[in-house]
Amino acid sequence: MSNVRTRFAPSPTGYMHIGGMRTALFNWLWARHNGGQFILRIDDTDQERNLSEALGPILQAFKWLGLDWDEGPEVGGEYGPYFQSERNDLYRAAVDQLLTEGNAYRCYVRTDEIPSGRDEKLEFMRQRPSLKLSQSELDQYEAEGRPSVVRLKVPHDQIVKIEDAVRGHVEFDTNLMIDPVILRANGTPLYNLATVIDDAQMQITHVIRAEEHLSNTPIQVLIYQALGYDLPQFAHIPFVAAPGGKEKLSKRKLEKYRKSPQFKKMFDKAESVFPRIGLENAGGLDPVMVEYYEKIGYLPEAILNALARLGWSLDDKTENMSLDKIIENFTLDRIVKSAAGLDPDKLLSFQSHWMNQLSLDEKVERCSPFLENAGLVQDASVPEIKQRISQVILGMEDRLKVASDILDFDEFFVADDQLEYDPKAFKKRIQKSAEAVILLGKLKDQLAKADDFGAGALDKLLHDFVDAEEIGMGQIIHALRVSVSGKGTGIGMFDCLAILGRASCVRRIERAIALAQGT
RNA sequence: GGCCCCAUCGUCUAGUUAGGCCCAGGACAUCGGGUUUUCAUCCCGAAAACAGGGGUUCAAAUCCCCUUGGGGUCACCA
């Protein structure tokens, strides 16, 4: 394949859609696989909003995931400009060409003149009333400044055939098509025109986009042909569906997703994490946005891996793949045809895999900002604090999946007298058992005078204690865990004690006993 | 509704282009057992699918037709 050029053309909406990201990724992968170029072009034809504000998060998503672009905003390129709003001359020139060559015409029909029924509308528009206007009528319209749009003259009795890289052969009957508007009355181009001009002028070889674009592809093909351009290779990939369904993942259905069992845990996570790191209202973030995953502590490797596996596979068994491995193996013919639902569980499992590939220092680096933003540590770079974070992460082992999971282990970062006890665990393990309180008291005394407070020594101390008291480990360890950590579950008991240190353990046990006795 | 697309375990998928190697393989989730005298892991195991009906063929998940189901799209949006 010689010099492959692909592109992704987002419109600046203020956020990057996770499904759009997958489409962008496929384009990027195909370009990289072939040593070609990936172009970012901004479809900003309706310039309502503040562009930099609306574009920022989109570029940020690409940067976060490490998907670089060879041409586009910030980097320029020889086929620019890369903002559609700056390319009007190109569109006008193309429209003029279509007009003079008779492949398009000015249409003066007002929208209120078009019949409403589908068949009636098609029949009416196929007559092309504006082409039947006499010269004097035309002159009159011009004179009175009657608004007009430019429509593409769709040839009748023709079958438009498309050879799609993932769909195969698809055809459309032009007799069912209404001449599409390509230039608005205000002189700005419509998507179908702009995208063709841009793709052709930018020498795009492969148009890889979501399948919802399949139905306006025939219009584009007709424009390509009318303008004498070569057709690019089309590849209509399935869209990303909402978890547990086949419906296109959409920002408009957020409320529905909130109630979906598959989706719920992602919203729950947002609710538990975002407020703690100072993002009010979850920072306006939701799982449809790429930014959600960044802010909650997912790894780019995991998102990329999950997105790549959504609608594409290497073979019958490979699941975990680095970006390099994906680039090496990515081909269009292995793209799946049907829509695939985003699976939060599977995503989390990819995340877990990639988190485990990180060194301890890297994990510390990922988790520290969460502790700082939650106010649990002042400055994570202070050696003693960094040391403690490292120890906790080490103790967390596979419990650390998403970087923000560190917040679930805040017992290692709060002052002893600030430790909150989970009421349920406290009641079950300590309050309800008079024996537990007595045992805790005895154990505390032993801990207070232990020579060695390392995990290994504590392990032995506990076992000796249990033997001496002639009880089972289960009779003390749960009470101990709750009293020092406030929780019923957590990292390994001995690591937990060792990390907290003798003074904290003793104080916390004393406090728990006092609380249990109601003093 | 018209047009178009899609259809393998609950989910993501392999297998479909070149029919037999598939009474269908992997992963996630689920369930059971073992390890861990705590928690999480880990290990082992189980359950779980070719939407239905017709063809073609010695042979069909794979090819053809029909039905059903799901989805997308029908703008002077992109």
XYZ file of C-alpha atoms (C1' of nucleotides) in Angstrom:
597
model
C 0.000 0.000 0.000
C 1.688 3.179 -1.088
C 1.489 6.217 1.125
C -1.661 5.613 3.103
C -3.348 8.750 4.401
C -6.217 8.602 6.869
C -8.013 11.265 8.791
C -10.321 11.910 11.665
C -12.557 14.930 11.433
C -14.220 15.799 14.726
C -16.457 18.763 15.173
C -15.539 20.786 18.227
C -18.124 19.764 20.776
C -16.213 20.358 23.951
C -15.530 16.715 24.703
C -14.133 13.625 23.041
C -16.610 10.797 22.630
C -15.184 7.383 23.505
C -16.750 5.887 20.381
C -15.298 8.650 18.240
C -11.982 7.925 19.858
C -12.221 4.336 18.687
C -12.869 5.527 15.136
C -9.904 7.871 15.393
C -7.786 5.048 16.739
C -8.623 2.788 13.810
C -7.657 5.545 11.388
C -4.479 6.211 13.291
C -3.611 2.524 13.427
C -4.110 2.018 9.740
C -1.876 4.983 8.942
C 0.802 3.828 11.336
C 0.588 0.224 10.209
C 1.347 1.374 6.705
C 3.851 4.035 7.594
C 1.477 6.653 6.244
C 0.002 9.859 7.627
C -2.813 10.492 10.035
C -4.535 13.827 9.650
C -6.705 15.681 12.100
C -9.156 18.026 10.475
C -11.663 20.130 12.336
C -15.235 20.207 11.098
C -16.185 23.554 12.518
C -18.667 24.706 9.918
C -21.164 25.852 12.501
C -19.033 28.262 14.495
C -21.418 28.813 17.346
C -19.128 28.086 20.218
C -15.739 29.180 21.406
C -13.439 27.120 19.259
C -10.435 26.743 21.516
C -12.637 25.829 24.432
C -14.479 23.252 22.372
C -11.423 21.846 20.675
C -9.134 21.682 23.693
C -10.556 18.528 25.275
C -10.468 16.731 21.936
C -6.801 17.432 21.324
C -6.096 16.614 24.953
C -7.677 13.179 24.523
C -5.358 12.445 21.616
C -2.360 13.662 23.553
C -3.266 11.683 26.625
C -3.549 8.479 24.636
C -0.419 9.263 22.705
C -2.095 9.363 19.308
C -0.091 11.925 17.399
C -1.216 13.528 14.171
C 1.012 14.326 11.236
C -1.063 17.195 9.979
C -3.721 19.303 11.612
C -4.184 21.822 14.418
C -0.974 22.951 16.139
C 1.245 21.132 13.658
C 0.011 22.440 10.317
C 0.865 20.579 7.137
C 1.025 21.129 3.419
C -2.627 20.392 2.720
C -4.034 22.991 5.079
C -5.835 24.810 6.351
C -7.145 22.076 8.624
C -10.180 23.950 9.852
C -13.168 23.736 7.560
C -14.201 27.251 8.477
C -11.050 28.444 6.712
C -11.566 26.435 3.575
C -14.550 28.207 2.102
C -12.779 29.237 -1.095
C -12.128 25.602 -1.888
C -15.770 24.694 -1.426
C -16.996 27.643 -3.459
C -14.662 26.774 -6.296
C -15.920 23.198 -6.324
C -19.518 24.343 -6.295
C -18.821 26.697 -9.202
C -17.325 23.829 -11.131
C -20.328 21.611 -10.444
C -22.646 24.431 -11.449
C -20.916 25.243 -14.728
C -20.616 21.610 -15.687
C -24.274 21.046 -15.002
C -23.820 18.639 -12.134
C -25.457 20.959 -9.666
C -28.090 23.650 -9.807
C -29.517 26.516 -7.863
C -32.721 25.586 -6.149
C -35.218 28.266 -5.219
C -37.818 25.998 -3.703
C -38.697 27.171 -0.244
C -38.987 24.547 2.448
C -42.651 25.331 2.943
C -43.323 24.533 -0.712
C -42.112 20.968 -0.371
C -44.845 18.388 0.244
C -44.564 16.674 3.597
C -45.216 13.026 2.714
C -42.121 11.022 1.859
C -43.318 9.796 -1.520
C -44.808 13.140 -2.420
C -41.648 14.906 -1.447
C -39.497 12.561 -3.515
C -41.801 12.871 -6.506
C -41.899 16.652 -6.232
C -38.165 17.099 -5.876
C -37.379 14.683 -8.675
C -39.176 17.082 -11.008
C -36.487 19.640 -10.150
C -38.867 22.613 -10.280
C -36.030 25.099 -10.242
C -34.645 23.737 -13.498
C -37.924 24.420 -15.202
C -37.867 28.086 -14.391
C -37.786 30.390 -17.397
C -35.003 32.918 -17.783
C -37.314 35.735 -16.875
C -38.432 33.969 -13.693
C -34.807 33.370 -12.846
C -34.003 37.017 -13.436
C -36.897 38.014 -11.313
C -35.790 35.777 -8.425
C -32.310 37.204 -8.675
C -33.630 40.721 -8.739
C -35.772 40.250 -5.670
C -32.900 38.478 -3.951
C -34.792 35.280 -3.371
C -32.595 32.900 -1.375
C -31.365 29.778 -3.084
C -29.364 26.727 -2.198
C -27.221 24.626 -4.479
C -28.286 21.050 -4.988
C -26.314 18.216 -6.479
C -28.004 16.855 -9.587
C -28.284 13.198 -8.750
C -28.364 11.167 -11.979
C -31.550 9.170 -12.356
C -31.752 5.443 -13.049
C -28.364 4.669 -11.665
C -27.068 2.247 -9.084
C -24.237 3.633 -6.988
C -21.938 0.795 -6.097
C -19.610 0.981 -3.162
C -16.866 -1.463 -2.379
C -16.447 -1.077 1.329
C -13.422 -2.558 3.065
C -15.509 -3.941 5.881
C -19.045 -4.129 4.480
C -18.123 -5.497 1.102
C -20.323 -4.608 -1.842
C -23.137 -2.182 -1.068
C -25.397 -0.497 -3.573
C -27.910 2.323 -3.619
C -30.569 3.248 -6.142
C -30.317 6.899 -7.144
C -33.997 6.983 -7.968
C -34.669 6.944 -4.272
C -32.456 9.901 -3.561
C -33.499 13.523 -3.383
C -30.975 15.972 -4.831
C -29.027 16.889 -1.715
C -28.284 20.450 -0.777
C -24.537 21.007 -0.935
C -24.405 24.739 -0.348
C -26.630 26.583 2.063
C -28.408 29.792 1.197
C -25.825 31.606 3.287
C -23.076 30.237 1.123
C -21.603 27.728 3.549
C -21.049 24.131 2.496
C -22.764 21.046 3.860
C -20.968 18.096 5.301
C -21.311 15.876 2.257
C -19.656 18.441 0.048
C -17.008 19.632 2.468
C -15.892 16.171 3.415
C -15.426 15.150 -0.202
C -13.492 18.271 -1.131
C -11.324 17.968 1.940
C -10.653 14.274 1.601
C -9.789 14.639 -2.052
C -7.648 17.716 -1.611
C -5.871 16.203 1.367
C -5.196 13.050 -0.620
C -6.947 10.827 1.870
C -6.639 7.251 0.671
C -8.816 5.522 3.271
C -11.977 6.953 4.727
C -12.493 4.962 7.906
C -15.564 6.112 9.781
C -18.515 4.850 11.751
C -21.239 2.992 9.907
C -23.850 5.652 10.457
C -22.127 7.402 7.573
C -22.758 4.546 5.204
C -26.076 5.906 4.037
C -24.709 9.222 2.867
C -21.760 7.651 1.155
C -23.575 7.372 -2.197
C -24.053 11.130 -2.230
C -20.369 11.564 -1.627
C -19.477 9.072 -4.313
C -21.595 11.047 -6.738
C -19.776 14.228 -5.769
C -16.413 12.565 -6.199
C -17.458 11.436 -9.648
C -18.927 14.766 -10.667
C -15.729 16.488 -9.665
C -13.571 13.926 -11.371
C -11.816 12.796 -8.206
C -10.606 9.282 -7.545
C -12.597 7.455 -4.913
C -10.858 6.694 -1.623
C -11.197 3.275 -0.063
C -14.185 3.404 2.253
C -14.277 1.397 5.453
C -17.426 1.712 7.509
C -16.714 0.335 10.921
C -19.429 -0.575 13.397
C -20.197 2.021 16.008
C -19.506 1.517 19.684
C -22.710 0.466 21.401
C -23.837 1.135 24.953
C -22.974 -1.615 27.450
C -25.247 -4.600 27.193
C -26.965 -3.459 24.022
C -26.633 -2.733 20.353
C -27.631 0.885 20.416
C -25.130 3.513 19.474
C -23.467 4.922 22.554
C -24.808 8.406 22.870
C -24.343 11.305 25.195
C -28.038 12.023 24.921
C -28.949 8.777 26.645
C -26.939 9.384 29.767
C -29.905 9.217 32.081
C -30.850 5.834 30.721
C -27.282 4.563 31.160
C -27.238 5.670 34.751
C -29.841 3.032 35.456
C -28.219 0.313 33.400
C -26.717 -2.428 35.572
C -23.669 -2.770 33.323
C -23.032 0.932 33.256
C -23.887 1.709 36.841
C -20.517 0.902 38.344
C -18.859 3.500 36.177
C -21.197 6.187 37.406
C -20.794 4.964 40.973
C -17.047 5.182 40.674
C -17.333 8.721 39.374
C -19.538 9.670 42.280
C -17.149 8.266 44.820
C -13.952 9.597 43.289
C -14.616 12.941 41.653
C -16.008 14.818 44.638
C -13.028 13.722 46.707
C -10.546 15.190 44.271
C -12.384 18.448 44.071
C -14.513 17.972 40.999
C -17.971 19.205 41.783
C -20.803 17.449 39.964
C -18.323 14.800 38.869
C -16.616 17.585 36.936
C -19.287 17.220 34.276
C -17.599 13.985 33.306
C -19.343 10.782 32.300
C -18.227 7.451 30.802
C -19.097 8.541 27.284
C -16.222 11.014 27.435
C -12.583 10.045 27.099
C -11.751 12.558 29.792
C -13.682 10.514 32.342
C -11.187 7.680 32.011
C -8.212 9.976 32.197
C -9.462 11.756 35.277
C -10.434 8.609 37.124
C -7.038 7.089 36.668
C -7.202 4.693 33.751
C -4.028 4.050 31.814
C -3.764 4.994 28.137
C -2.487 1.485 27.456
C -5.681 0.001 28.870
C -8.050 2.300 27.012
C -6.188 1.764 23.768
C -6.165 -1.980 24.255
C -9.861 -2.089 25.068
C -10.814 0.199 22.210
C -8.750 -1.792 19.742
C -10.407 -5.023 20.836
C -13.826 -3.494 20.376
C -14.619 -4.516 16.838
C -11.211 -5.836 15.951
C -9.202 -8.864 16.939
C -5.769 -10.202 16.213
C -6.601 -13.889 16.410
C -8.524 -16.389 18.482
C -6.715 -15.798 21.767
C -4.685 -12.611 22.063
C -6.335 -10.113 24.385
C -3.609 -7.977 25.936
C -1.732 -5.996 23.366
C 0.600 -3.049 23.515
C 0.054 -0.252 21.042
C 3.100 -1.406 19.088
C 1.718 -4.873 18.797
C -1.626 -3.527 17.656
C 0.005 -1.293 15.057
C 1.986 -4.220 13.771
C -1.073 -6.413 13.338
C -3.883 -4.007 12.554
C -5.610 -4.660 9.255
C -8.973 -3.595 7.903
C -10.033 -7.107 7.002
C -10.067 -8.140 10.632
C -12.604 -5.520 11.625
C -15.849 -7.030 12.834
C -19.047 -6.065 11.054
C -21.483 -5.867 13.921
C -21.765 -3.223 16.608
C -19.999 -3.988 19.865
C -21.032 -2.873 23.314
C -18.472 -1.282 25.555
C -17.979 -3.663 28.486
C -16.935 -1.940 31.714
C -15.843 -5.220 33.276
C -13.627 -6.130 30.397
C -12.205 -2.644 30.316
C -11.351 -2.968 33.975
C -9.632 -6.233 33.340
C -7.461 -4.665 30.634
C -6.748 -1.872 33.045
C -5.753 -4.324 35.738
C -3.391 -6.044 33.353
C -1.657 -2.845 32.315
C -1.507 -1.484 35.830
C 0.331 -4.630 36.809
C 2.923 -3.993 34.144
C 3.941 -0.760 35.838
C 6.909 -0.518 38.164
C 6.272 0.475 41.752
C 7.599 3.959 41.101
C 5.311 4.376 38.139
C 2.336 3.298 40.206
C 3.299 5.780 42.899
C 3.486 8.465 40.271
C -0.018 7.616 39.020
C -1.598 7.430 42.448
C 0.043 10.386 44.145
C -2.002 13.112 42.433
C -5.171 11.510 43.741
C -3.903 11.574 47.323
C -2.793 15.165 46.940
C -6.008 16.319 45.335
C -8.048 14.587 48.002
C -6.007 16.374 50.662
C -4.787 13.100 52.162
C -1.163 14.079 51.692
C 0.338 17.514 51.346
C 3.242 16.755 49.092
C 3.741 13.275 47.732
C 7.324 13.995 46.775
C 8.452 14.281 50.391
C 10.593 11.149 50.930
C 8.759 9.817 54.007
C 5.400 10.296 52.335
C 6.530 8.775 49.107
C 7.837 5.866 51.116
C 4.492 5.324 52.753
C 2.636 5.541 49.431
C 5.002 2.949 48.016
C 4.389 0.628 50.921
C 0.648 0.940 50.618
C 0.732 0.296 46.889
C 2.947 -2.687 47.450
C 0.477 -3.968 50.005
C -2.467 -3.341 47.694
C -1.063 -5.731 45.123
C -3.785 -6.494 42.573
C -6.284 -4.441 44.478
C -4.850 -1.471 42.642
C -6.581 -1.368 39.297
C -7.494 2.217 38.564
C -5.122 4.825 40.020
C -7.896 6.397 42.061
C -8.343 3.092 43.899
C -5.674 4.369 46.269
C -8.406 6.529 47.775
C -10.064 3.400 49.109
C -7.034 2.943 51.337
C -7.122 6.292 53.018
C -6.677 4.662 56.429
C -2.948 4.883 55.851
C -3.059 8.609 55.324
C -5.407 9.942 57.977
C -4.506 10.910 61.523
C -5.251 8.247 64.130
C -7.985 10.281 65.748
C -9.553 11.041 62.377
C -9.952 7.432 61.339
C -13.517 6.619 60.503
C -14.913 3.218 61.383
C -17.243 1.485 59.018
C -20.298 1.164 61.289
C -21.278 -2.249 60.027
C -17.831 -3.767 60.362
C -17.286 -2.122 63.728
C -20.505 -3.454 65.124
C -19.979 -6.957 63.803
C -16.320 -7.393 64.667
C -15.848 -5.362 67.805
C -18.930 -3.985 69.453
C -20.892 -7.207 69.433
C -18.107 -9.194 71.012
C -16.997 -8.600 74.575
C -14.304 -11.152 73.978
C -12.899 -9.181 71.055
C -12.447 -6.104 73.176
C -10.589 -8.027 75.868
C -8.380 -9.748 73.318
C -7.637 -6.467 71.592
C -6.541 -5.020 74.898
C -4.117 -7.853 75.526
C -2.812 -7.792 71.990
C -2.268 -4.076 72.166
C 0.001 -4.479 75.156
C 2.078 -7.011 73.303
C 2.303 -4.838 70.227
C 3.382 -1.937 72.383
C 6.433 -3.786 73.584
C 7.318 -5.795 70.472
C 10.985 -5.402 69.522
C 10.412 -5.869 65.840
C 7.474 -4.258 64.082
C 8.130 -5.735 60.655
C 5.444 -7.746 58.893
C 7.284 -11.036 59.425
C 7.744 -10.512 63.128
C 4.140 -9.385 63.506
C 2.995 -12.516 61.758
C 4.834 -14.570 64.378
C 3.624 -12.374 67.211
C 0.022 -12.822 66.171
C 0.353 -16.570 65.862
C 2.039 -16.858 69.228
C -0.703 -14.723 70.698
C -3.413 -16.901 69.242
C -1.711 -20.036 70.505
C -1.268 -18.624 73.987
C -4.893 -17.560 74.176
C -6.013 -20.839 72.706
C -8.200 -19.152 70.162
C -8.472 -19.254 66.385
C -6.926 -16.565 64.248
C -10.368 -15.636 63.057
C -11.360 -14.645 66.575
C -8.924 -11.774 66.708
C -7.808 -10.825 63.257
C -11.076 -9.281 62.113
C -11.374 -7.168 65.214
C -7.765 -6.139 64.802
C -8.293 -5.175 61.178
C -11.329 -3.075 61.940
C -9.698 -1.366 64.881
C -6.592 -0.258 63.002
C -8.048 0.359 59.547
C -11.694 1.075 60.243
C -12.686 -1.411 57.562
C -13.656 -5.029 57.300
C -11.452 -5.664 54.307
C -8.103 -4.369 53.233
C -4.546 -5.298 52.491
C -2.730 -8.172 54.198
C -3.044 -7.800 57.972
C 0.628 -7.874 58.846
C 1.601 -5.464 56.099
C -1.143 -3.225 57.306
C 0.172 -3.169 60.877
C 3.760 -2.716 59.764
C 2.948 0.203 57.503
C 0.948 1.977 60.165
C 3.711 1.465 62.712
C 3.591 0.721 66.367
C 2.402 4.075 67.644
C -0.538 4.310 65.273
C -1.585 0.736 65.840
C -1.598 1.148 69.592
C -3.476 4.434 69.467
C -6.020 3.118 67.051
C -6.671 -0.017 69.068
C -7.089 2.051 72.197
C -9.480 4.326 70.401
C -11.488 1.398 69.074
C -11.758 -0.150 72.514
C -12.875 3.124 74.000
C -15.445 3.557 71.271
C -16.756 0.044 71.828
C -17.112 0.672 75.519
C -18.877 3.901 74.836
C -16.399 6.062 76.683
C -42.411 3.480 7.120
C -38.406 3.773 2.689
C -33.347 2.677 2.086
C -29.042 0.386 4.157
C -26.299 -2.624 7.643
C -25.905 -6.592 11.087
C -26.953 -11.684 13.467
C -21.719 -17.494 17.183
C -21.800 -18.454 24.950
C -24.682 -12.931 29.417
C -20.512 -9.685 26.986
C -16.080 -9.035 23.582
C -14.656 -12.426 19.982
C -12.059 -16.959 16.788
C -13.913 -19.801 12.973
C -17.392 -17.469 7.330
C -13.488 -14.856 1.866
C -10.900 -20.686 -0.272
C -17.605 -25.990 3.151
C -14.858 -31.232 6.194
C -9.391 -30.178 11.140
C -15.728 -27.168 15.049
C -21.265 -32.191 18.649
C -17.640 -24.693 17.898
C -11.789 -22.216 20.595
C -10.217 -17.926 23.773
C -11.140 -13.719 27.060
C -14.362 -10.913 30.607
C -18.304 -11.758 33.870
C -20.914 -15.852 36.672
C -20.878 -20.398 39.654
C -18.106 -24.476 42.248
C -13.445 -26.407 44.443
C -8.309 -25.708 46.206
C -4.362 -22.284 48.261
C -4.128 -18.022 51.640
C -5.837 -19.724 59.924
C -7.263 -12.283 57.549
C -8.264 -9.504 52.670
C -7.124 -9.539 47.567
C -4.711 -12.580 44.321
C -3.537 -17.273 42.334
C -4.650 -22.368 40.657
C -8.201 -26.012 39.036
C -13.028 -26.967 37.324
C -18.241 -26.044 35.628
C -22.161 -23.933 33.179
C -22.787 -21.134 28.773
C -23.687 -19.842 21.704
C -23.897 -21.068 15.639
C -31.787 -16.609 15.725
C -35.622 -19.813 12.868
C -37.035 -22.335 8.368
C -36.017 -24.064 3.661
C -32.550 -25.454 0.061
C -27.327 -26.828 -2.466
C -23.798 -30.814 -0.982
C -21.277 -37.110 0.610
C -20.563 -32.984 4.224
C -22.921 -26.235 6.189
C -21.584 -21.929 11.831
C -19.422 -21.442 6.881
C -22.794 -21.093 0.220
C -28.102 -19.560 -1.617
C -33.281 -18.073 -0.488
C -37.069 -16.708 2.919
C -38.621 -15.310 7.805
C -37.641 -13.152 12.403
C -34.924 -10.014 15.448
C -31.607 -5.930 16.323
C -29.432 -1.407 14.611
C -28.302 2.849 11.507
C -30.098 6.619 8.401
C -33.675 9.487 6.157
C -31.795 18.119 7.640
C -30.121 24.457 4.399
C -26.285 18.623 11.439
C -21.727 16.370 11.349
